[in-house]
Short mmCIF file of C-alpha atoms in Angstrom, two decimals:
data_model
loop_
_atom_site.label_atom_id
_atom_site.label_comp_id
_atom_site.label_asym_id
_atom_site.label_seq_id
_atom_site.Cartn_x
_atom_site.Cartn_y
_atom_site.Cartn_z
CA UNK A 255 84.50 92.11 67.94
CA UNK A 256 87.35 94.03 69.27
CA UNK A 257 87.42 95.06 72.85
CA UNK A 258 87.98 98.05 73.79
CA UNK A 259 88.97 98.66 76.74
CA UNK A 260 90.08 101.86 78.64
CA UNK A 261 93.01 103.77 77.94
CA UNK A 262 95.62 102.24 80.78
CA UNK A 263 96.52 105.30 83.00
CA UNK A 264 100.12 105.54 84.72
CA UNK A 265 100.96 102.32 86.77
CA UNK A 266 97.65 100.66 86.16
CA UNK A 267 97.09 96.71 86.16
CA UNK A 268 95.45 95.38 83.10
CA UNK A 269 92.88 93.46 85.83
CA UNK A 270 91.54 97.05 86.88
CA UNK A 271 91.43 98.76 83.32
CA UNK A 272 88.49 95.82 83.08
CA UNK A 273 86.82 96.82 86.57
CA UNK A 274 86.34 99.99 85.07
CA UNK A 275 85.34 98.71 82.10
CA UNK A 276 82.47 97.14 83.66
CA UNK A 277 81.80 100.07 86.19
CA UNK A 278 81.77 102.50 83.04
CA UNK A 279 79.47 100.08 80.61
CA UNK A 280 77.41 98.67 83.38
CA UNK A 281 78.31 95.26 82.12
CA UNK A 282 77.38 92.37 85.05
CA UNK A 283 81.04 90.97 85.67
CA UNK A 284 79.53 87.59 84.40
CA UNK A 285 78.89 88.28 80.71
CA UNK A 286 81.43 90.10 80.48
CA UNK A 287 83.92 86.69 81.24
CA UNK A 288 81.97 84.77 78.91
CA UNK A 289 83.05 87.89 76.54
CA UNK A 290 86.35 87.62 77.20
CA UNK A 291 86.94 84.08 77.88
CA UNK A 292 84.06 82.16 76.74
CA UNK A 293 83.90 80.96 80.78
CA UNK A 294 81.25 83.08 82.74
CA UNK A 295 82.63 81.55 85.76
CA UNK A 296 85.85 81.42 85.27
CA UNK A 297 88.44 82.73 88.69
CA UNK A 298 90.15 85.42 86.93
CA UNK A 299 93.73 85.98 89.28
CA UNK A 300 94.28 90.27 89.63
CA UNK A 301 97.75 89.79 89.64
CA UNK A 302 98.05 87.09 86.37
CA UNK A 303 94.94 87.04 84.77
CA UNK A 304 94.60 85.43 81.46
CA UNK A 305 94.96 87.58 78.45
CA UNK A 306 94.42 85.52 75.20
CA UNK A 307 91.85 86.13 72.48
CA UNK A 308 89.10 83.78 72.55
CA UNK A 309 88.75 83.44 68.89
CA UNK A 310 85.26 84.86 68.85
CA UNK A 311 86.79 88.53 70.91
CA UNK A 312 90.13 90.13 70.64
CA UNK A 313 91.30 93.34 72.44
CA UNK A 314 92.29 96.36 70.54
CA UNK A 315 96.34 96.53 72.21
CA UNK A 316 99.07 93.98 71.35
CA UNK A 317 99.81 91.04 73.90
CA UNK A 318 103.18 92.39 75.24
CA UNK A 319 101.48 95.85 76.00
CA UNK A 320 98.98 93.68 78.42
CA UNK A 321 100.92 91.74 80.00
CA UNK A 322 103.23 94.35 80.97
CA UNK A 323 100.42 95.84 82.90
CA UNK A 324 100.70 93.04 85.55
CA UNK A 325 103.07 91.09 87.58
CA UNK A 326 104.18 88.40 84.60
CA UNK A 327 107.56 89.75 84.14
CA UNK A 328 108.24 89.16 87.92
CA UNK A 329 106.67 85.40 88.46
CA UNK A 330 108.86 84.97 84.98
CA UNK A 331 111.36 85.88 86.74
CA UNK A 332 111.33 82.94 89.23
CA UNK A 333 110.99 80.58 86.04
CA UNK A 334 113.63 78.17 85.67
CA UNK A 335 113.96 77.68 81.85
CA UNK A 336 112.79 75.10 79.87
CA UNK A 337 108.90 75.93 80.98
CA UNK A 338 106.61 77.62 78.71
CA UNK A 339 106.93 81.65 79.50
CA UNK A 340 104.07 83.30 81.30
CA UNK A 341 103.62 85.44 78.75
CA UNK A 342 102.17 82.16 76.73
CA UNK A 343 100.59 80.70 79.69
CA UNK A 344 98.14 83.60 80.17
CA UNK A 345 97.90 83.78 75.98
CA UNK A 346 96.54 80.81 76.35
CA UNK A 347 93.37 81.82 79.05
CA UNK A 348 94.71 78.08 81.01
CA UNK A 349 93.88 80.15 84.55
CA UNK A 350 93.93 76.44 85.66
CA UNK A 351 98.21 76.31 84.74
CA UNK A 352 98.31 79.94 85.69
CA UNK A 353 96.89 78.84 89.57
CA UNK A 354 100.19 76.93 89.91
CA UNK A 355 102.48 79.91 89.76
CA UNK A 356 100.70 82.35 92.99
CA UNK A 357 99.51 79.31 94.88
CA UNK A 358 102.20 78.85 98.53
CA UNK A 359 102.90 75.05 98.68
CA UNK A 360 102.49 75.81 102.25
CA UNK A 361 99.11 76.53 102.43
CA UNK A 362 95.59 74.41 101.62
CA UNK A 363 92.15 74.72 100.38
CA UNK A 364 91.20 78.00 98.86
CA UNK A 365 93.49 80.31 98.87
CA UNK A 366 92.47 83.81 99.52
CA UNK A 367 93.63 87.01 97.07
CA UNK A 368 93.12 90.81 97.93
CA UNK A 369 94.30 93.98 95.57
CA UNK A 370 96.13 96.70 97.89
CA UNK A 371 95.35 100.43 97.59
CA UNK A 372 96.63 104.05 98.98
CA UNK A 373 94.48 106.50 100.23
CA UNK A 374 95.92 109.25 99.28
CA UNK A 375 96.69 107.82 95.70
CA UNK A 376 92.99 107.03 95.45
CA UNK A 377 92.45 111.70 95.57
CA UNK A 378 95.36 112.16 93.43
CA UNK A 379 94.08 109.33 90.54
CA UNK A 380 90.18 111.35 91.56
CA UNK A 381 91.60 114.93 90.78
CA UNK A 382 94.39 113.94 87.34
CA UNK A 383 91.88 111.11 86.18
CA UNK A 384 88.77 111.23 86.96
CA UNK A 385 88.03 108.07 88.43
CA UNK A 386 90.87 106.03 91.14
CA UNK A 387 92.15 102.68 89.65
CA UNK A 388 94.26 100.08 91.46
CA UNK A 389 98.32 100.41 90.97
CA UNK A 390 100.25 97.26 89.24
CA UNK A 391 103.05 98.46 91.88
CA UNK A 392 101.16 98.32 95.19
CA UNK A 393 100.15 94.79 94.44
CA UNK A 394 103.54 93.08 94.41
CA UNK A 395 104.41 90.95 97.24
CA UNK A 396 104.94 91.71 100.66
CA UNK A 397 104.68 95.62 99.90
CA UNK A 398 102.37 97.04 102.32
CA UNK A 399 103.27 100.85 102.57
CA UNK A 400 102.31 103.27 99.22
CA UNK A 401 106.50 104.32 97.31
CA UNK A 402 104.71 108.01 96.85
CA UNK A 403 103.49 108.82 100.06
CA UNK A 404 104.61 106.28 102.54
CA UNK A 405 101.28 105.24 104.02
CA UNK A 406 100.34 101.92 104.73
CA UNK A 407 98.29 100.75 102.42
CA UNK A 408 94.30 99.53 102.55
CA UNK A 409 93.77 95.61 101.51
CA UNK A 410 90.28 94.53 99.80
CA UNK A 411 90.28 90.64 99.96
CA UNK A 412 87.98 89.51 96.73
CA UNK A 413 84.95 87.09 96.04
CA UNK A 414 86.09 83.34 95.66
CA UNK A 415 85.03 83.40 92.35
CA UNK A 416 83.95 86.87 90.92
CA UNK A 417 86.67 89.34 91.58
CA UNK A 418 86.21 91.57 89.04
CA UNK A 419 82.93 92.09 91.81
CA UNK A 420 85.68 93.94 93.74
CA UNK A 421 85.62 97.00 91.28
CA UNK A 422 87.22 99.85 91.91
CA UNK A 423 89.26 101.29 94.78
CA UNK A 424 87.14 102.39 98.32
CA UNK A 425 88.36 106.34 100.50
CA UNK A 426 90.01 104.96 103.40
CA UNK A 427 89.54 107.48 106.25
CA UNK A 428 91.97 106.10 108.67
CA UNK A 429 95.64 106.92 107.70
CA UNK A 430 98.73 105.43 109.22
CA UNK A 431 102.43 106.11 108.17
CA UNK A 432 104.02 103.33 107.62
CA UNK A 433 107.71 101.93 108.76
CA UNK A 434 110.75 103.29 106.98
CA UNK A 435 111.83 99.51 106.27
CA UNK A 436 108.30 99.36 104.70
CA UNK A 437 108.51 102.23 102.84
CA UNK A 438 112.22 101.61 102.12
CA UNK A 439 111.43 98.17 100.47
CA UNK A 440 108.23 99.64 98.55
CA UNK A 441 110.27 101.35 96.49
CA UNK A 442 112.75 99.44 95.95
CA UNK A 443 110.00 97.33 94.28
CA UNK A 444 108.63 99.96 92.49
CA UNK A 445 111.86 100.50 90.38
CA UNK A 446 112.49 96.66 90.55
CA UNK A 447 109.27 95.56 88.79
CA UNK A 448 109.78 98.93 86.43
CA UNK A 449 113.57 97.87 85.84
CA UNK A 450 113.52 94.34 85.90
CA UNK A 451 114.95 92.68 82.37
CA UNK A 452 115.31 89.20 83.65
CA UNK A 453 113.30 86.14 81.78
CA UNK A 454 114.77 83.43 82.95
CA UNK A 455 115.64 81.90 86.30
CA UNK A 456 118.76 80.97 85.06
CA UNK A 457 119.09 84.50 84.27
CA UNK A 458 118.15 85.89 88.02
CA UNK A 459 120.58 83.45 89.21
CA UNK A 460 123.25 84.30 87.38
CA UNK A 461 122.67 88.48 88.51
CA UNK A 462 123.14 86.79 92.08
CA UNK A 463 125.85 84.78 92.00
CA UNK A 464 128.07 87.78 90.18
CA UNK A 465 126.54 90.42 92.70
CA UNK A 466 127.29 88.08 96.04
CA UNK A 467 130.92 86.68 94.15
CA UNK A 468 131.72 91.45 94.37
CA UNK A 469 130.82 91.60 97.80
CA UNK A 470 132.29 88.98 99.47
CA UNK A 471 129.59 86.70 99.94
CA UNK A 472 131.42 83.68 98.41
CA UNK A 473 134.75 81.61 99.17
CA UNK A 474 137.65 80.92 96.34
CA UNK A 475 136.12 78.07 95.35
CA UNK A 476 132.87 80.63 94.50
CA UNK A 477 131.34 78.65 97.12
CA UNK A 478 128.35 80.87 98.87
CA UNK A 479 128.76 81.49 102.54
CA UNK A 480 125.89 80.45 103.37
CA UNK A 481 125.97 80.95 106.92
CA UNK A 482 127.28 84.81 106.16
CA UNK A 483 124.34 85.32 103.72
CA UNK A 484 121.83 82.86 105.68
CA UNK A 485 122.34 85.33 109.16
CA UNK A 486 122.45 88.72 107.42
CA UNK A 487 118.88 87.88 104.99
CA UNK A 488 117.09 86.75 107.95
CA UNK A 489 117.55 89.92 109.89
CA UNK A 490 116.71 91.47 106.98
CA UNK A 491 113.72 89.97 105.46
CA UNK A 492 111.98 90.11 109.20
CA UNK A 493 112.59 93.67 109.57
CA UNK A 494 110.01 94.96 107.09
CA UNK A 495 106.15 93.18 106.51
CA UNK A 496 105.45 89.92 105.08
CA UNK A 497 102.49 88.30 104.13
CA UNK A 498 103.81 84.77 104.67
CA UNK A 499 105.76 83.06 107.11
CA UNK A 500 106.55 81.10 103.47
CA UNK A 501 108.69 84.33 101.59
CA UNK A 502 111.32 84.20 104.65
CA UNK A 503 113.91 82.62 106.07
CA UNK A 504 112.76 80.87 109.51
CA UNK A 505 115.97 81.29 110.95
CA UNK A 506 119.15 82.28 110.48
CA UNK A 507 120.57 78.61 109.34
CA UNK A 508 117.59 78.50 107.20
CA UNK A 509 119.73 77.23 104.49
CA UNK A 510 116.91 75.42 102.70
CA UNK A 511 115.75 79.46 101.39
CA UNK A 512 118.80 79.87 100.26
CA UNK A 513 118.87 76.66 98.60
CA UNK A 514 115.40 76.54 96.81
CA UNK A 515 115.77 80.34 95.70
CA UNK A 516 119.21 79.21 93.35
CA UNK A 517 118.35 76.27 92.56
CA UNK A 518 117.56 76.48 88.56
CA UNK A 519 115.09 73.72 88.62
CA UNK A 520 112.58 74.98 90.67
CA UNK A 521 110.63 77.55 90.67
CA UNK A 522 110.39 81.09 92.67
CA UNK A 523 107.81 83.08 93.44
CA UNK A 524 108.22 86.37 93.47
CA UNK A 525 107.40 87.00 97.53
CA UNK A 526 110.45 85.45 97.83
CA UNK A 527 113.26 86.37 95.83
CA UNK A 528 112.01 90.47 95.97
CA UNK A 529 112.42 90.32 99.65
CA UNK A 530 116.32 88.39 98.62
CA UNK A 531 116.89 91.08 96.06
CA UNK A 532 115.59 93.66 98.28
CA UNK A 533 118.71 92.63 101.10
CA UNK A 534 121.33 92.11 98.50
CA UNK A 535 120.75 95.89 97.15
CA UNK A 536 121.84 96.61 100.81
CA UNK A 537 124.81 95.30 100.66
CA UNK A 538 125.24 96.53 97.52
CA UNK A 539 124.32 100.53 98.79
CA UNK A 540 126.69 99.79 102.17
CA UNK A 541 129.55 98.40 100.99
CA UNK A 542 129.68 99.36 97.23
CA UNK A 543 128.13 101.98 96.80
CA UNK A 544 126.51 101.20 92.86
CA UNK A 545 123.26 100.24 91.88
CA UNK A 546 120.66 97.24 92.15
CA UNK A 547 117.42 98.35 91.23
CA UNK A 548 117.80 101.19 94.41
CA UNK A 549 117.37 104.33 94.42
CA UNK A 550 117.94 106.37 97.76
CA UNK A 551 114.66 106.69 99.35
CA UNK A 552 112.87 109.22 97.55
CA UNK A 553 111.42 111.93 98.73
CA UNK A 554 107.68 111.03 99.87
CA UNK A 555 104.63 113.24 98.48
CA UNK A 556 104.18 113.95 101.84
CA UNK A 557 107.65 115.49 102.68
CA UNK A 558 107.74 117.95 99.66
CA UNK A 559 104.13 118.67 100.24
CA UNK A 560 105.18 120.01 104.20
#
C-alpha cells in the first residue's frame, strides 16, 4: 500500500505532513503509526523522525525528498565520520538509535519535546494554502523568532509518547516583537539549513578552521587563540535567547566548549554549532565582508507592510 501524504508546502516539516494527513483523513494517531512504523506506540521525534518503508506500506516519494524536510541535515553536520549517516538511521526506523542524537547529556529523565509556530505565518498559510502547518526553519534549536515577521514564536509542548496528537498549529492572540539579535540568528539559521552542504563533522571542522585562520583567530602555528575566541563567543552567544545552558559556553574561558565542538570524534548537537557558526558569521560580516551563510538582515514582512 502506498501512503500518499499531502504535498509538501513551502518550508514544511515532514512531521507536519503526517500531522496534516491525520487531520484530513480522520485516522487515529495509533492506527497511522501502526501503518507507517509497525508500532502503534512508537514515539516519533518531530525533527528527526523515522523515514523508512516498513515492508507493507511505502511512501510515494523518495527517501532523500523526505529527509530534506527534516532537521536531519543539521544533525548530520555534527556527526563524525565512520558512523552510520543520520539518513540511514532514519530510514531504518530505529527510534531508539535516533534518540541518542537529540537527547542532551546534561538532562536526566524523559525530555519534553515541543514545536514552534509563528502567529503571522499561521494566518498567511491559511490564506495561501488553506491550512496552517509546522515550518522547518522555526524548529531549529535556539530559534525564538520568526525570520520572516520578526515576532516571538509560540511554543507547544508535545505529549510524552503520542507526539502526532499535537495536530496543527493554533492561532495566538498575543504577539510580541522579538529582539533584534534573535531575529538575526533566526535569519542566519533559515539561510544555513537551506544552503548547508556539510555531510560530516570533518567537513564542518575544516570549514571553521579555515575561517578562524582567515579572521586572525589562529597563531602562526595554526593553533586556535582560545582565550580570544571564547571571550568573543561568550559575549555573542549570551546576547541571544537559547533553550538550554548546554548550547552556550558557561563563561569567557569555557575552553571545553570549543574543544568538544571541534573534536573530530565526538558528536556536536546543532544547538551548539549553529550558535558557533552564527558567531563566526558576525566576525566575517564585520571584519572581511564575505558571506558565511549570512545575508544582511532581510526586511521583515512587517516592515514592508508598514
